[in-house]
C-alpha positions in Angstrom: 0.1 0.2 0.3 2.6 2.4 1.1 4.8 1.7 -2.2 2.0 2.0 -4.3 1.4 5.7 -2.8 4.6 6.5 -3.1 4.7 5.3 -6.9 1.7 7.5 -7.6 2.9 10.6 -5.6 6.3 10.1 -7.7 4.1 10.0 -11.3 2.3 13.1 -9.9 5.7 14.4 -9.3 6.7 13.6 -13.1 3.2 14.9 -14.7 3.7 18.3 -13.0 7.5 18.8 -13.2 6.5 18.1 -17.2 3.7 20.9 -17.4 5.9 23.1 -16.1 8.9 22.6 -18.4 6.7 23.0 -21.2 4.8 26.6 -19.8 8.3 27.7 -19.5 8.8 27.0 -23.0 5.9 28.5 -23.9 6.4 31.2 -22.2 9.4 32.1 -24.2 8.5 31.9 -27.3 7.4 35.4 -27.7 10.8 37.3 -26.4 13.0 34.4 -28.2 15.4 33.9 -31.3 16.3 30.6 -29.6 15.9 27.5 -27.5 18.0 27.5 -24.5 17.3 24.8 -21.9 19.0 26.8 -19.4 16.7 29.7 -19.5 13.9 27.1 -19.6 14.9 24.7 -16.9 15.7 28.0 -14.4 11.9 29.4 -15.3 10.0 25.8 -15.0 12.2 25.6 -11.5 14.3 22.5 -12.6 17.7 21.5 -12.9 19.2 21.0 -16.6 19.9 17.0 -16.2 16.2 17.5 -14.8 14.6 18.3 -18.4 16.7 16.0 -20.1 15.3 13.3 -18.1 11.6 14.4 -19.1 12.8 15.5 -22.9 16.0 14.0 -24.5 16.7 16.8 -26.3 16.2 20.8 -27.4 14.1 18.7 -30.5 12.4 16.5 -28.5 10.8 19.3 -26.0 10.1 21.2 -29.3 7.7 18.3 -30.4 5.9 18.3 -27.5 5.0 21.9 -27.0 3.4 21.8 -30.8 1.7 18.7 -30.1 0.5 20.4 -27.1 -0.5 24.0 -29.0 -1.7 22.0 -32.0 -4.2 20.1 -29.8 -5.3 23.6 -27.9 -5.8 25.6 -30.8 -8.3 23.1 -32.6 -5.0 21.9 -35.4 -6.0 18.4 -35.2 -10.4 19.0 -34.5 -9.3 20.6 -37.7 -8.0 17.3 -39.5 -11.6 15.6 -38.5 -12.9 18.0 -40.5 -10.9 17.4 -43.3 -11.8 13.5 -42.9 -15.4 14.1 -42.8 -15.2 16.2 -46.7 -16.7 14.9 -49.9 -14.6 15.9 -52.7 -11.2 16.8 -53.1 -12.1 20.7 -53.1 -13.6 20.9 -50.0 -11.0 19.3 -47.9 -8.5 21.5 -49.3 -10.8 24.4 -48.6 -10.8 23.0 -44.8 -7.1 22.2 -44.6 -6.5 25.5 -45.2 -8.9 27.7 -43.5 -7.2 25.4 -40.2 -4.1 25.6 -41.0 -4.1 29.8 -41.2 -6.0 30.3 -38.3 -3.5 27.5 -36.5 -1.3 30.3 -37.4 -3.4 32.7 -36.0 -4.1 30.7 -32.7 -0.5 30.1 -32.1 1.1 32.8 -33.7 4.3 33.0 -31.1 4.8 29.8 -31.5 4.8 30.4 -35.3 6.6 33.6 -35.5 9.2 31.5 -33.3 10.0 28.8 -35.9 10.5 32.1 -39.1 13.2 33.3 -36.4 14.7 29.7 -34.4 15.1 28.5 -38.2 17.4 30.2 -39.7 20.0 29.6 -36.9 19.8 26.0 -34.7 20.0 23.3 -37.0 18.4 21.0 -34.8 14.8 22.6 -33.7 15.0 24.1 -37.8 14.9 20.1 -38.8 12.0 20.3 -36.8 9.8 23.3 -38.0 11.5 21.0 -41.9 9.4 17.9 -40.2 6.3 20.0 -39.9 6.7 21.6 -43.4 7.4 18.3 -45.1 4.2 16.8 -43.4 2.1 19.7 -44.1 2.9 19.7 -47.5 2.3 15.7 -48.2 -1.1 16.3 -47.1 -1.8 18.6 -49.5 -0.3 16.1 -52.3 -2.7 13.3 -51.2 -5.5 16.3 -51.2 -4.3 17.4 -54.8 -3.7 14.2 -55.9 -8.0 13.4 -54.9 -8.5 16.5 -57.2 -6.5 14.9 -60.0 -8.2 11.9 -59.9 -11.8 13.9 -60.2 -10.3 16.2 -63.2 -10.2 19.3 -61.3 -6.5 20.3 -61.6 -5.6 23.0 -63.7 -4.4 21.7 -67.2 -0.4 20.3 -67.1 -0.7 20.8 -63.2 0.6 18.1 -61.7 -0.5 17.6 -58.0 2.7 18.1 -56.9 2.9 21.2 -58.5 -0.3 22.1 -57.4 0.1 21.2 -54.0 3.2 23.1 -53.3 1.4 26.1 -55.2 -1.1 25.9 -51.9 1.2 25.6 -49.9 3.0 28.7 -50.5 -0.1 30.8 -50.3 -0.8 29.9 -46.9 2.7 30.1 -45.4 3.2 31.5 -42.0 5.1 34.5 -43.8 1.7 35.3 -45.6 -0.6 35.5 -42.4 2.2 37.3 -41.5 1.5 40.4 -44.4 -2.2 40.1 -44.2 -2.8 40.0 -40.8 0.5 41.1 -38.4 1.8 44.0 -40.7 -1.5 44.6 -43.2 -4.1 44.8 -40.3 -6.9 42.6 -42.2 -8.9 40.4 -39.7 -8.9 37.4 -39.6 -11.4 36.4 -41.4 -10.4 38.7 -44.3 -6.9 37.2 -44.5 -8.3 33.6 -44.5 -11.0 34.3 -47.4 -7.9 36.0 -48.8 -5.5 33.2 -48.9 -7.3 30.3 -49.0 -9.8 32.0 -52.4 -5.6 32.4 -53.9 -4.7 29.0 -53.7 -7.8 27.7 -54.5 -7.8 29.8 -58.0 -3.9 28.9 -58.1 -4.8 24.7 -58.7 -8.0 24.4 -59.4 -9.8 24.4 -63.3 -11.8 27.0 -64.2 -15.7 25.6 -64.6 -15.1 22.7 -63.3 -17.8 20.9 -60.1 -16.9 19.4 -57.4 -16.8 15.4 -57.7 -18.4 14.6 -54.7 -18.3 10.5 -52.9 -20.3 9.3 -50.2 -17.2 8.5 -48.4 -13.7 8.8 -49.4 -11.3 7.4 -46.5 -9.0 10.5 -46.5 -6.5 8.1 -43.9 -6.1 5.4 -46.2 -4.9 8.0 -49.2 -2.3 8.7 -47.3 -3.7 12.2 -44.3 -2.3 11.9 -41.0 -2.0 14.0 -37.8 0.5 16.7 -38.6 4.0 15.3 -37.6 5.9 17.3 -35.1 
């Protein structure tokens, strides 16, 4: 009985420590140009070795923070809406809207990513993985659009996905909302419509299916 109680206390302490480290890392995003483990440990009230017992590297810590924020701001819920779409255009629109709203709701993280990937190869590689994951999902959706005969002439799914990706990056959000002062709803409408216009053949109509197994086609939760 005493051993079980002690184990439970240790587990609770470990959970609290992990949460404190994640919170400290998130607090630093708005002001930091890099992820300094000693600063995070100090703010969390733990030693650097303790931090590394919970997260083996800066990259693993960043991945945990990204996952936590993604759940909180609705990125994964947005993916669920994509999986319920019945045609390629609605899936692409939903994916891009979800992404653009994620930049808004998690701007401190997105902005940190824009800064840190230029100076920290380890963390830059983590953000590159996120980009590759997003691009891969767009390729899957654009393949569906190609099957529906909806992509522009001589536009491959890979090229269409790259165009949609480029038109909805954090840089575009920053120009429209942060610097341009547009309301989020207006920025989403402008960016998403620009992406759709860039890849979908004018005058073509959605080809709906009663059910599309998007997971089987290759859509997965965002990599972190």
